[in-house]
Structure formats: structure tokens, C-alpha cells
CSV table of C-alpha atoms and ligand atoms in Angstrom, one decimal:
chain,number,residue,atom,x,y,z
A,1,MET,CA,0.2,-0.1,0.3
A,2,ASP,CA,1.7,3.3,-1.2
A,3,PHE,CA,0.1,6.6,0.1
A,4,GLY,CA,2.4,8.7,-1.9
A,5,LEU,CA,1.6,10.7,-4.8
A,6,ASN,CA,3.3,9.2,-8.4
A,7,ALA,CA,5.1,11.5,-10.7
A,8,GLU,CA,1.7,12.2,-13.0
A,9,GLN,CA,-0.6,13.2,-9.3
A,10,ALA,CA,2.2,15.8,-8.1
A,11,ALA,CA,2.3,17.7,-11.5
A,12,ILE,CA,-1.3,16.9,-11.6
A,13,GLN,CA,-2.1,18.0,-8.7
A,14,GLU,CA,0.8,21.3,-9.1
A,15,ALA,CA,-1.4,22.2,-11.6
A,16,ALA,CA,-4.4,22.6,-10.1
A,17,ARG,CA,-3.1,24.4,-7.2
A,18,GLN,CA,-1.1,27.1,-9.8
A,19,PHE,CA,-4.9,27.5,-11.8
A,20,ALA,CA,-7.1,28.0,-8.0
A,21,GLN,CA,-3.6,30.3,-6.8
A,22,SER,CA,-3.3,32.4,-9.8
A,23,VAL,CA,-7.0,32.2,-11.5
A,24,LEU,CA,-9.9,31.1,-8.5
A,25,MET,CA,-8.1,33.0,-5.6
A,26,PRO,CA,-7.9,36.2,-6.9
A,27,ASN,CA,-11.3,36.5,-8.2
A,28,ALA,CA,-13.2,34.4,-5.7
A,29,ALA,CA,-14.5,37.2,-3.1
A,30,GLN,CA,-15.8,39.5,-6.1
A,31,TRP,CA,-17.5,36.4,-7.8
A,32,ASP,CA,-19.2,36.1,-4.9
A,33,GLU,CA,-20.2,39.6,-3.9
A,34,ASN,CA,-21.5,40.2,-7.3
A,35,GLU,CA,-23.0,36.6,-8.1
A,36,THR,CA,-20.8,36.5,-11.1
A,37,PHE,CA,-21.1,33.4,-13.1
A,38,PRO,CA,-17.2,33.4,-14.6
A,39,ARG,CA,-17.3,31.7,-17.9
A,40,GLU,CA,-14.5,32.4,-19.2
A,41,VAL,CA,-12.6,31.2,-16.5
A,42,LEU,CA,-14.6,27.9,-17.3
A,43,SER,CA,-13.3,28.0,-20.4
A,44,GLN,CA,-9.6,28.4,-19.5
A,45,ALA,CA,-10.1,25.6,-17.4
A,46,GLY,CA,-11.7,23.5,-20.0
A,47,GLN,CA,-8.0,24.0,-21.9
A,48,MET,CA,-6.4,23.4,-18.7
A,49,GLY,CA,-8.3,19.6,-18.9
A,50,PHE,CA,-10.5,20.9,-15.5
A,51,LEU,CA,-13.9,19.6,-17.3
A,52,GLY,CA,-13.1,16.2,-18.4
A,53,LEU,CA,-10.9,15.6,-15.5
A,54,TYR,CA,-12.0,11.3,-15.5
A,55,THR,CA,-14.3,11.2,-18.7
A,56,PRO,CA,-12.0,9.1,-21.4
A,57,GLN,CA,-9.4,9.6,-23.5
A,58,ASP,CA,-11.3,8.6,-26.8
A,59,HIS,CA,-13.9,11.4,-26.0
A,60,GLY,CA,-11.3,14.0,-25.5
A,61,GLY,CA,-10.8,14.1,-21.4
A,62,ILE,CA,-8.2,13.2,-19.4
A,63,GLY,CA,-8.9,9.9,-18.2
A,64,LEU,CA,-7.9,10.2,-14.9
A,65,SER,CA,-9.0,8.0,-12.1
A,66,ARG,CA,-11.3,8.9,-9.6
A,67,LEU,CA,-8.4,8.9,-7.2
A,68,ASP,CA,-6.5,11.4,-9.3
A,69,SER,CA,-9.4,13.6,-10.1
A,70,VAL,CA,-10.6,14.1,-6.7
A,71,MET,CA,-7.0,14.8,-5.2
A,72,THR,CA,-7.3,17.6,-8.6
A,73,PHE,CA,-10.8,19.0,-7.1
A,74,GLU,CA,-9.4,18.7,-3.5
A,75,ALA,CA,-6.7,21.7,-4.8
A,76,LEU,CA,-9.2,24.1,-7.5
A,77,ALA,CA,-11.6,24.1,-4.4
A,78,MET,CA,-9.2,25.9,-2.5
A,79,GLY,CA,-9.1,28.5,-4.5
A,80,CYS,CA,-13.2,28.7,-4.9
A,81,THR,CA,-15.0,26.6,-3.2
A,82,SER,CA,-18.1,27.5,-5.3
A,83,THR,CA,-16.9,27.8,-9.1
A,84,THR,CA,-15.2,23.8,-8.4
A,85,ALA,CA,-18.3,22.9,-7.3
A,86,TYR,CA,-20.0,23.7,-10.3
A,87,MET,CA,-16.3,22.6,-12.2
A,88,THR,CA,-17.7,18.8,-10.5
A,89,ILE,CA,-20.9,19.0,-11.6
A,90,HIS,CA,-20.4,19.6,-15.1
A,91,ASN,CA,-18.0,17.1,-15.2
A,92,MET,CA,-20.4,14.2,-13.5
A,93,VAL,CA,-22.8,15.5,-16.6
A,94,THR,CA,-19.6,15.5,-19.2
A,95,TRP,CA,-18.9,11.8,-17.2
A,96,MET,CA,-22.0,10.5,-18.1
A,97,ILE,CA,-22.2,11.8,-22.0
A,98,ALA,CA,-19.3,10.6,-22.8
A,99,SER,CA,-19.9,6.7,-21.1
A,100,PHE,CA,-23.4,6.2,-21.7
A,101,GLY,CA,-24.3,8.5,-25.0
A,102,GLY,CA,-24.1,7.1,-28.7
A,103,GLU,CA,-22.5,8.4,-31.6
A,104,ALA,CA,-24.7,11.3,-32.0
A,105,LEU,CA,-23.7,12.7,-28.4
A,106,ARG,CA,-20.0,12.4,-29.5
A,107,SER,CA,-19.5,15.7,-30.2
A,108,ILE,CA,-21.3,17.3,-27.7
A,109,ALA,CA,-19.0,15.3,-25.2
A,110,THR,CA,-15.8,16.9,-26.9
A,111,GLU,CA,-17.5,20.4,-26.9
A,112,LEU,CA,-18.1,19.9,-22.8
A,113,VAL,CA,-15.0,18.7,-22.5
A,114,SER,CA,-13.4,21.9,-24.1
A,115,GLY,CA,-15.6,24.1,-22.3
A,116,LYS,CA,-16.8,25.3,-25.3
A,117,ALA,CA,-20.1,24.7,-23.7
A,118,LEU,CA,-21.3,23.7,-20.3
A,119,GLY,CA,-23.4,20.8,-18.9
A,120,ALA,CA,-26.0,21.0,-15.9
A,121,TYR,CA,-27.4,17.6,-14.5
A,122,CYS,CA,-31.3,18.1,-13.7
A,123,LEU,CA,-32.8,15.2,-11.6
A,124,THR,CA,-34.6,16.7,-8.4
A,125,GLU,CA,-38.0,17.5,-9.0
A,126,PRO,CA,-40.2,20.2,-6.5
A,127,GLU,CA,-41.7,16.9,-4.7
A,128,ALA,CA,-39.1,14.7,-5.6
A,129,GLY,CA,-36.0,15.6,-3.8
A,130,SER,CA,-34.6,13.1,-1.7
A,131,ASP,CA,-37.1,10.2,-3.1
A,132,ALA,CA,-35.5,10.6,-6.3
A,133,ALA,CA,-37.1,8.1,-7.8
A,134,SER,CA,-40.8,9.1,-7.5
A,135,LEU,CA,-40.1,11.9,-9.8
A,136,VAL,CA,-42.8,12.7,-12.7
A,137,THR,CA,-41.5,14.4,-15.6
A,138,SER,CA,-42.6,12.3,-18.6
A,139,ALA,CA,-40.8,11.3,-21.6
A,140,THR,CA,-43.4,10.5,-24.3
A,141,VAL,CA,-42.3,9.3,-27.8
A,142,VAL,CA,-44.4,11.1,-30.9
A,143,ASP,CA,-42.9,10.3,-34.0
A,144,GLY,CA,-39.7,8.7,-33.3
A,145,ASP,CA,-39.2,11.7,-31.2
A,146,VAL,CA,-39.3,12.3,-27.4
A,147,LEU,CA,-41.6,14.9,-25.9
A,148,LEU,CA,-40.2,16.0,-22.1
A,149,SER,CA,-42.8,17.8,-19.8
A,150,GLY,CA,-42.6,18.5,-16.1
A,151,SER,CA,-40.2,20.7,-14.4
A,152,LYS,CA,-37.1,20.4,-12.2
A,153,ALA,CA,-35.9,22.3,-8.9
A,154,PHE,CA,-32.7,23.3,-8.0
A,155,THR,CA,-30.7,22.9,-11.4
A,156,SER,CA,-27.1,24.1,-11.1
A,157,GLY,CA,-25.0,26.1,-13.6
A,158,ALA,CA,-29.6,26.6,-15.4
A,159,GLY,CA,-30.1,29.5,-17.7
A,160,GLU,CA,-25.9,29.2,-18.6
A,161,ALA,CA,-25.8,25.5,-19.5
A,162,ASP,CA,-25.7,24.6,-22.8
A,163,TRP,CA,-26.8,20.9,-22.6
A,164,LEU,CA,-28.9,19.4,-20.0
A,165,VAL,CA,-29.0,15.5,-18.4
A,166,VAL,CA,-32.5,15.4,-17.8
A,167,ILE,CA,-33.6,12.3,-16.2
A,168,ALA,CA,-37.6,11.6,-17.0
A,169,ARG,CA,-40.2,8.7,-16.7
A,170,ASP,CA,-41.6,6.8,-19.8
A,171,GLU,CA,-44.9,5.6,-20.9
A,172,ASP,CA,-43.8,2.5,-19.7
A,173,ASP,CA,-42.8,4.0,-16.4
A,174,ARG,CA,-39.1,3.1,-16.7
A,175,ILE,CA,-36.7,6.4,-16.0
A,176,SER,CA,-35.0,7.3,-18.9
A,177,ALA,CA,-32.2,10.0,-19.5
A,178,TYR,CA,-31.7,12.4,-22.2
A,179,VAL,CA,-29.5,15.1,-23.1
A,180,VAL,CA,-31.3,18.2,-23.9
A,181,GLU,CA,-30.4,21.4,-25.4
A,182,GLY,CA,-30.7,24.7,-22.6
A,183,LYS,CA,-32.5,26.9,-25.4
A,184,ALA,CA,-34.7,23.9,-27.0
A,185,GLN,CA,-37.8,25.0,-27.8
A,186,GLY,CA,-40.6,24.8,-25.2
A,187,LEU,CA,-37.8,25.0,-22.0
A,188,SER,CA,-38.1,28.0,-19.7
A,189,TYR,CA,-36.0,28.8,-16.5
A,190,GLY,CA,-37.3,30.4,-13.3
A,191,ARG,CA,-35.6,33.0,-11.5
A,192,LYS,CA,-32.0,32.6,-9.9
A,193,GLU,CA,-32.3,31.5,-6.6
A,194,ALA,CA,-31.2,33.5,-3.8
A,195,LYS,CA,-28.7,31.5,-2.0
A,196,MET,CA,-26.8,31.4,1.2
A,197,GLY,CA,-23.7,30.3,-0.6
A,198,TRP,CA,-22.5,29.1,-3.9
A,199,HIS,CA,-22.7,32.3,-5.2
A,200,SER,CA,-20.3,32.2,-8.3
A,201,GLN,CA,-23.1,29.4,-10.3
A,202,PRO,CA,-27.0,30.0,-10.4
A,203,THR,CA,-29.6,27.5,-9.2
A,204,ARG,CA,-32.4,27.8,-11.2
A,205,SER,CA,-35.8,25.5,-11.2
A,206,VAL,CA,-36.5,24.1,-15.1
A,207,THR,CA,-39.7,24.1,-16.9
A,208,PHE,CA,-40.1,21.6,-20.0
A,209,GLU,CA,-43.6,22.2,-22.1
A,210,GLN,CA,-43.2,19.2,-24.4
A,211,VAL,CA,-39.7,19.6,-25.2
A,212,ARG,CA,-38.7,17.7,-28.3
A,213,VAL,CA,-35.8,15.6,-28.0
A,214,PRO,CA,-34.5,13.2,-30.8
A,215,MET,CA,-34.6,9.5,-29.8
A,216,SER,CA,-30.5,9.5,-30.7
A,217,HIS,CA,-30.1,11.7,-27.1
A,218,ARG,CA,-31.2,9.2,-25.3
A,219,LEU,CA,-28.1,7.9,-23.2
A,220,GLY,CA,-28.3,4.0,-23.6
A,221,GLN,CA,-31.4,2.5,-23.2
A,222,GLY,CA,-34.8,3.2,-22.1
A,223,GLY,CA,-34.9,2.2,-18.4
A,224,ASP,CA,-31.2,2.9,-18.4
A,225,GLY,CA,-31.7,6.6,-16.7
A,226,PHE,CA,-31.5,6.4,-12.9
A,227,ARG,CA,-28.7,4.0,-12.6
A,228,PHE,CA,-27.2,6.1,-14.7
A,229,ALA,CA,-28.3,9.0,-12.7
A,230,MET,CA,-26.5,6.9,-9.7
A,231,GLN,CA,-23.4,5.9,-11.0
A,232,GLY,CA,-23.3,9.7,-11.5
A,233,LEU,CA,-24.0,10.7,-8.1
A,234,ASP,CA,-21.4,8.0,-6.9
A,235,GLY,CA,-18.5,10.2,-8.5
A,236,GLY,CA,-20.4,13.6,-7.5
A,237,ARG,CA,-20.4,13.0,-4.0
A,238,LEU,CA,-16.6,11.6,-4.5
A,239,ASN,CA,-16.1,15.3,-6.0
A,240,ILE,CA,-18.2,17.1,-3.6
A,241,ALA,CA,-16.5,15.6,-0.8
A,242,ALA,CA,-13.1,17.0,-2.3
A,243,CYS,CA,-14.8,20.7,-2.7
A,244,SER,CA,-15.5,20.2,1.4
A,245,ILE,CA,-11.9,19.0,1.7
A,246,GLY,CA,-10.0,21.8,-0.3
A,247,THR,CA,-11.7,24.6,1.4
A,248,ALA,CA,-11.4,23.3,4.6
A,249,GLN,CA,-7.5,22.8,4.0
A,250,GLN,CA,-7.5,26.7,3.0
A,251,ALA,CA,-9.6,27.3,6.4
A,252,LEU,CA,-7.3,25.3,8.4
A,253,ASN,CA,-4.1,27.3,7.0
A,254,LEU,CA,-5.0,30.7,7.4
A,255,ALA,CA,-6.4,29.6,11.0
A,256,ARG,CA,-2.9,28.4,12.0
A,257,ASP,CA,-1.3,31.5,10.5
A,258,HIS,CA,-3.7,33.6,12.2
A,259,CYS,CA,-2.9,32.7,15.6
A,260,GLN,CA,1.1,32.9,14.8
A,261,GLN,CA,0.1,36.6,14.3
A,262,ARG,CA,-2.6,38.0,16.1
A,263,ALA,CA,-1.3,38.1,19.7
A,264,GLN,CA,-3.9,38.6,23.1
A,265,PHE,CA,-3.1,38.7,26.9
A,266,GLY,CA,0.5,39.8,26.0
A,267,GLN,CA,1.2,36.3,23.1
A,268,PRO,CA,0.5,35.0,20.2
A,269,LEU,CA,-2.9,33.6,19.7
A,270,ALA,CA,-0.9,30.1,18.5
A,271,GLN,CA,0.3,29.9,22.7
A,272,PHE,CA,-3.2,29.4,24.3
A,273,GLN,CA,-3.2,25.3,24.5
A,274,GLY,CA,-6.8,25.6,24.3
A,275,LEU,CA,-6.2,26.7,20.7
A,276,GLN,CA,-3.8,24.7,19.8
A,277,PHE,CA,-6.0,21.5,20.5
A,278,LYS,CA,-8.3,23.1,18.7
A,279,LEU,CA,-6.2,23.4,15.7
A,280,ALA,CA,-4.6,19.7,16.4
A,281,ASP,CA,-8.1,18.3,16.5
A,282,MET,CA,-8.7,20.5,12.8
A,283,ALA,CA,-6.3,18.9,11.1
A,284,THR,CA,-6.8,15.7,12.5
A,285,GLU,CA,-10.3,15.0,11.5
A,286,LEU,CA,-9.6,16.9,8.1
A,287,ALA,CA,-6.9,13.8,7.4
A,288,ALA,CA,-8.9,11.0,8.4
A,289,ALA,CA,-11.9,12.7,5.9
A,290,ARG,CA,-10.1,12.9,3.1
A,291,GLN,CA,-8.3,9.4,3.6
A,292,LEU,CA,-11.4,7.7,3.6
A,293,LEU,CA,-11.9,9.9,0.5
A,294,HIS,CA,-9.5,8.6,-1.3
A,295,LEU,CA,-10.3,5.2,-0.4
A,296,ALA,CA,-13.8,5.6,-1.4
A,297,ALA,CA,-12.4,6.8,-4.8
A,298,TRP,CA,-10.0,4.1,-5.2
A,299,LYS,CA,-12.6,1.3,-4.7
A,300,LEU,CA,-15.0,3.2,-7.7
A,301,ASP,CA,-11.8,3.0,-9.5
A,302,GLU,CA,-11.5,-0.7,-8.8
A,303,LYS,CA,-15.4,-1.4,-9.3
A,304,GLU,CA,-15.6,-2.7,-5.6
A,305,PRO,CA,-18.9,-4.5,-4.5
A,306,ASP,CA,-19.1,-1.8,-1.8
A,307,ALA,CA,-17.5,1.3,-3.5
A,308,SER,CA,-21.0,3.3,-3.6
A,309,ALA,CA,-21.5,2.7,0.0
A,310,HIS,CA,-17.9,4.3,1.0
A,311,CYS,CA,-18.9,7.1,-1.7
A,312,ALA,CA,-21.8,7.7,0.5
A,313,MET,CA,-19.4,7.3,3.6
A,314,ALA,CA,-17.3,9.8,2.3
A,315,LYS,CA,-19.8,12.1,1.1
A,316,ARG,CA,-21.4,12.0,4.7
A,317,PHE,CA,-18.4,12.1,6.6
A,318,ALA,CA,-15.6,14.8,4.7
A,319,THR,CA,-19.1,17.3,4.2
A,320,ASP,CA,-19.5,17.3,7.4
A,321,VAL,CA,-15.5,17.7,8.7
A,322,GLY,CA,-15.7,19.9,5.7
A,323,PHE,CA,-17.9,22.2,7.2
A,324,GLN,CA,-16.8,21.7,11.1
A,325,VAL,CA,-13.4,22.7,10.5
A,326,CYS,CA,-14.3,25.9,8.1
A,327,ASP,CA,-16.5,26.9,11.1
A,328,ALA,CA,-13.6,26.3,13.9
A,329,ALA,CA,-11.3,28.4,11.5
A,330,LEU,CA,-14.3,30.9,11.6
A,331,GLN,CA,-14.0,31.2,15.3
A,332,LEU,CA,-10.1,31.1,15.6
A,333,PHE,CA,-10.5,34.3,13.6
A,334,GLY,CA,-12.9,35.8,16.1
A,335,GLY,CA,-14.5,39.2,14.7
A,336,TYR,CA,-12.1,39.1,11.6
A,337,GLY,CA,-13.8,35.6,10.5
A,338,TYR,CA,-17.3,36.9,10.8
A,339,ILE,CA,-16.8,39.8,8.1
A,340,ARG,CA,-16.6,39.8,4.7
A,341,GLU,CA,-12.9,41.4,3.8
A,342,TYR,CA,-11.9,37.8,4.8
A,343,PRO,CA,-12.8,34.8,3.2
A,344,LEU,CA,-13.7,32.8,6.5
A,345,GLU,CA,-17.6,33.7,6.1
A,346,ARG,CA,-17.7,32.4,2.6
A,347,TYR,CA,-16.0,28.8,3.5
A,348,PHE,CA,-18.8,28.6,5.9
A,349,ARG,CA,-21.5,29.6,3.6
A,350,ASP,CA,-20.1,27.9,0.9
A,351,THR,CA,-19.7,24.2,2.1
A,352,ARG,CA,-23.0,24.2,4.5
A,353,VAL,CA,-24.5,23.2,0.9
A,354,HIS,CA,-22.6,20.1,0.3
A,355,GLN,CA,-24.4,18.8,3.1
A,356,ILE,CA,-27.6,18.8,1.5
A,357,LEU,CA,-26.7,18.0,-1.6
A,358,GLU,CA,-25.4,15.4,-3.8
A,359,GLY,CA,-28.0,13.1,-1.8
A,360,THR,CA,-28.6,14.5,1.8
A,361,ASN,CA,-25.8,13.5,4.8
A,362,GLU,CA,-29.7,11.6,5.8
A,363,ILE,CA,-29.9,10.3,2.6
A,364,MET,CA,-26.1,9.0,2.6
A,365,ARG,CA,-26.7,6.8,6.4
A,366,VAL,CA,-29.6,5.8,4.6
A,367,ILE,CA,-27.5,3.7,1.6
A,368,VAL,CA,-24.4,3.2,4.8
A,369,ALA,CA,-26.8,1.4,6.9
A,370,ARG,CA,-28.5,-0.7,4.0
A,371,HIS,CA,-25.0,-1.5,3.1
A,372,VAL,CA,-24.0,-2.8,7.2
A,373,LEU,CA,-27.4,-4.9,7.3
A,374,SER,CA,-26.6,-6.3,4.3
A,375,GLU,CA,-26.0,-9.8,3.9
A,376,HIS,CA,-22.3,-8.7,1.3
A,377,TYR,CA,-21.0,-6.7,4.6
A,378,ASN,CA,-18.1,-7.6,6.6
A,379,ALA,CA,-17.0,-10.6,4.4
A,380,MET,CA,-14.2,-11.2,7.0
A,381,ARG,CA,-15.5,-12.1,9.9
A,382,LEU,CA,-14.5,-14.4,13.1
A,383,THR,CA,-16.8,-16.9,14.2
A,384,GLU,CA,-17.3,-17.6,18.0
A,385,GLY,CA,-17.1,-20.8,19.3
B,1,LIG,C1,-27.8,25.1,-4.0
B,1,LIG,C2,-28.4,23.6,-4.8
B,1,LIG,C3,-28.2,23.1,-6.1
B,1,LIG,C4,-28.6,21.9,-6.2
B,1,LIG,N1,-28.1,21.5,-7.8
B,1,LIG,C5,-28.8,20.5,-8.3
B,1,LIG,C6,-28.3,20.0,-9.2
B,1,LIG,O1,-27.8,20.6,-9.6
B,1,LIG,N2,-29.4,19.0,-9.5
B,1,LIG,C7,-29.8,18.7,-9.1
B,1,LIG,O2,-31.3,17.1,-9.1
B,1,LIG,N3,-30.4,18.3,-7.5
B,1,LIG,C8,-29.8,19.6,-7.3
B,1,LIG,N4,-30.1,19.8,-5.7
B,1,LIG,C9,-31.2,19.5,-5.1
B,1,LIG,C10,-30.5,18.8,-3.9
B,1,LIG,O3,-30.0,16.9,-4.6
B,1,LIG,C11,-31.8,18.3,-3.0
B,1,LIG,O4,-32.0,19.3,-2.4
B,1,LIG,C12,-31.6,17.2,-2.1
B,1,LIG,O5,-31.2,16.3,-2.8
B,1,LIG,C13,-32.9,17.2,-1.1
B,1,LIG,O6,-34.0,17.3,-1.9
B,1,LIG,P1,-34.8,18.6,-1.1
B,1,LIG,O7,-34.5,19.3,-1.0
B,1,LIG,O8,-36.2,18.1,-1.7
B,1,LIG,O9,-35.3,17.9,0.5
B,1,LIG,P2,-36.5,16.4,1.1
B,1,LIG,O10,-35.9,15.7,0.1
B,1,LIG,O11,-37.5,17.2,0.9
B,1,LIG,O12,-35.5,16.6,2.4
B,1,LIG,C14,-35.8,17.4,3.7
B,1,LIG,C15,-35.0,16.9,5.1
B,1,LIG,O13,-35.6,15.2,5.5
B,1,LIG,C16,-34.7,14.6,4.9
B,1,LIG,N5,-34.8,13.3,5.0
B,1,LIG,C17,-35.6,12.5,3.3
B,1,LIG,N6,-36.2,11.9,3.0
B,1,LIG,C18,-35.2,11.2,4.4
B,1,LIG,C19,-35.3,9.8,5.1
B,1,LIG,N7,-35.7,8.6,4.1
B,1,LIG,N8,-34.6,8.9,6.2
B,1,LIG,C20,-34.3,10.5,6.8
B,1,LIG,N9,-34.1,11.5,6.6
B,1,LIG,C21,-35.0,12.2,5.7
B,1,LIG,C22,-33.5,14.8,4.3
B,1,LIG,O14,-32.4,14.6,4.7
B,1,LIG,C23,-33.8,17.0,4.8
B,1,LIG,O15,-32.9,17.2,5.7
B,1,LIG,C24,-29.6,21.3,-5.7
B,1,LIG,C25,-29.9,22.1,-4.5
B,1,LIG,C26,-29.1,23.1,-3.8
B,1,LIG,C27,-29.9,23.5,-2.7
């Protein structure tokens, strides 16, 4: 077992770190304040390969492993949580289209990888959130095409994205996935949601009124959609966990510096053992969360049977720890943590939603509990007596 980075991993992580340092970080506060969607920067990210990290190379992607991809997202999130989180959703959509789409969708996947086009993922509906399988958006076949009708809630990137992966129910009560043009006739967007965080990307509802989609834009066969949606989310959960870890690492780094620079009662804050222990716990929990995330990513790469359960464990644990570390870092900054001149309050706002989306952390526990109670759990077992 080797916990070190190989030369290729170190190079990718360094490229991501430099992009985070020079392109994302200098702009993150302004994007947050002005709610700017940085489309230009996203196309730059595409040129760097960050928009098709784990998309297969024969579709123009970089073809990285999930493990290498999460390490890249961790580094990017240190520069801007919200923009990196959008990149992770875009990566998930790109991977789904490249992996499950036919020849007719190949050029779309290529455009998404390069950043010429952007993607969005439409699963959640107003009445189907955690219970995603209860979705009612309908897909009806007319003259060989598909007509989509219904509405989706909370779509990240909606209104800006050029291509949407839409999960819908067909006439045979099967759930299928379709690739739909963002400006298709009959498609309309709700207002930009006013959110607590994630200000550099829009979130909107999407309404479909008999939106016509060619059958060649269906991913896989009829009835494959829910499986594809869940496979996409296994990776999506790792990615969002990586965004929490990267942000929390940056928060910890800043808190550490602040504790060494700021003096009270005649000595640096870092001299107070109570605060030293706080830093120690933050670093320890972050290391544990990162290792669980990397294990889950490795399991997904290796197609281990318990990979999905580990993706859920990692998502739950890393997003909880990530948020707690950001909160603790804000506390170590005292009043300065609460004002916008410093990024701590943004980290706190941006990481909060990671506990809610890509499946809430309660739903992650449902998935993990199902695994623990299944016959497949704990194959290595000692028998008493
Ligand atoms: C900023 C943002 C961006 C998003 N982006 C996207 C996107 O791009 N695409 C997309 O499809 N969706 C997106 N979502 C939607 C997100 O995935 C859902 O909000 C999430 O799955 C929860 O669904 P819900 O909001 O309907 O909550 P509900 O399902 O109504 O849940 C409410 C509460 O009940 C709990 N709960 C529900 N069922 C159970 C249960 N069985 N056991 C225990 N607790 C339970 C939940 O954990 C939660 O705490 C986004 C959401 C936000 C806020």
C-alpha cells in the first residue's frame, strides 16, 4: 500500500494548485459578492483539462482515475469552492454523456470537455428530492422523437448551461436519461435562486413544456436512466466531498497563520493550549476525512462491490468535517472571521450546502445502513466458539 503521490499525480495537483492560486483565488470574493458566473474562467479551466478530468480520453477527456480527480478538485477548491463545485457537476454530466451516449452525442461530449459548452444535471423535482425515484417529468414518444414535460428544481448552472442531462419517466414507467439543449423550444427557467452560498453559479428551476428531443439523445436504453443517474452521483459525491476537503484545508491554513500572527494577553493565540488542541483536532479530522475520500475513490476506480457505500460514507463524513473545520477556523479568527474582508465566512456559507446536495447526509446514512445490514457486509469475520 502506497500513500505517496506518483510523478503524474504530483504534476496534476500542482497544475490545479497554480490555477487555484492565480486564477480562482484572486477573483473568488468578487464573484461571490457580485454573484458572477465566471464563464471565461471556465473555458480556461476547459483548456487546462479540468472540465473532463475523468471523461475517457477517446472523448477528449483526460481519463484520470477518480482518485486523481478528487485530488485535483481538492486543490481547485482551495481557490474557489463555488466555482470548483460547479466544475464537479459539469464533470459528472460530461462523464455521463461520454460514457453512456451514442455516436450522436460524441460531439457534445467533446464540446463539454473543452469548455466550449457547459452542462447541468436535472434530477431533483419540486416533489421529488431525496426520494428521487418518485420523479414525474414525463417522456412521451411522438414520431420517433421524445417530448419532455414537467419541471426540475434546484438545477445548478441552469440558464447558463448549454446541455442538460434530464432524468424522466417514460410511458412504460421506466426512468431514462436524455441530453437536452439548454435553449430548446418549450424549455424555460425560473428566477435565479437567492442562496446562502455558491454565489458564483446560478441555481434555477427548469420547466419543460413538450420539449422535443431526438431519440438519439437518450443515454443508453430505455430504463437505464436511474442507474446512470446514481452512477453519476457516486462520482459526484466524491467530487463534492473533495470540494469540502480543499476548502477546509485552506480555512485551516489561514487559521493557523492567524493564530501565529495575532496576539492577545501578551502572546500569540497559537501559544494558548486550548487553541493548539483545536488546530490539532481540525488537522486530524481533516486527514481522516481525506483518507476516507481517497479510499472511496480508489474503490470506485477498482469497481469494488462496496464502492457506492464508501462514496456515501466519504460524502457524509468529509462534508460534515469540512463544514466543522470551516466553522472552527472562523471562530479562531474571532470577529474578523465574521466580516467579508476575510474569506472565512464565505467558506462557511459555501460548504454548508455540501451536506444537502448530491443526496443529503441523512440519505448517505440510509445508503450506508443498507450496506451494513446487507449480507455482503464484513466478509472478513471471526466466528466465536
Ligand atoms: C444549491 C443547490 C444546488 C443543487 N443542485 C442540484 C442539481 O444541479 N441537480 C439536481 O438534480 N439537484 C440539485 N439540488 C437538489 C438537491 O440534490 C436536493 O435539495 C436534495 O437532494 C434534497 O432534496 P429536497 O431539497 O427536496 O429535501 P427533502 O428530500 O424534502 O428532505 C428534507 C429533509 O428530510 C430529510 N429526509 C428525507 N428523506 C429522509 C429519509 N428517508 N430518512 C431520513 N431523512 C430524510 C432530508 O435529509 C432533509 O434533511 C441542489 C440543491 C441545492 C440547495
